[in-house]
Amino acid sequence: MVALLNFAPYVGPIIALLVLYLAGVIQYGAEWIAFMPVLIFFSINIIEAQYITPTVLGRNMRLNPLILILWVVLWGWLWGAVGVLIAVPLLVCLKLAAARLNILSPWVRLIETPG
């Protein structure tokens, strides 16, 4: 459940924390040890979400930050919150497809940063 909720930004980890706290209270009662599952999950999630994932994805995606921000703003303006959520995966897919098919080479060079 926690792995699936991790795909929903912000809301998923909050729901996971609430469910883990509820499970801790049911298991241990209203004592301090009921917070242990919450604290362990929160610690692992902070390390993964704020350090590991950005490091790995940033090294592999190689996207120009300015183009990325403009792309997110454009899709947020067009589709709202849903557009913001799909903007980055869509940009990565378009960049990879254009690079693989050898089309729009100047645009691919504009989108990606040198690495």
Coordinates of C-alpha atoms in Angstrom, one line a residue, residues 66 71 89:
L66 CA 14.6 26.5 -17.8
W71 CA 7.1 23.2 -19.8
P89 CA 7.0 12.5 -17.8

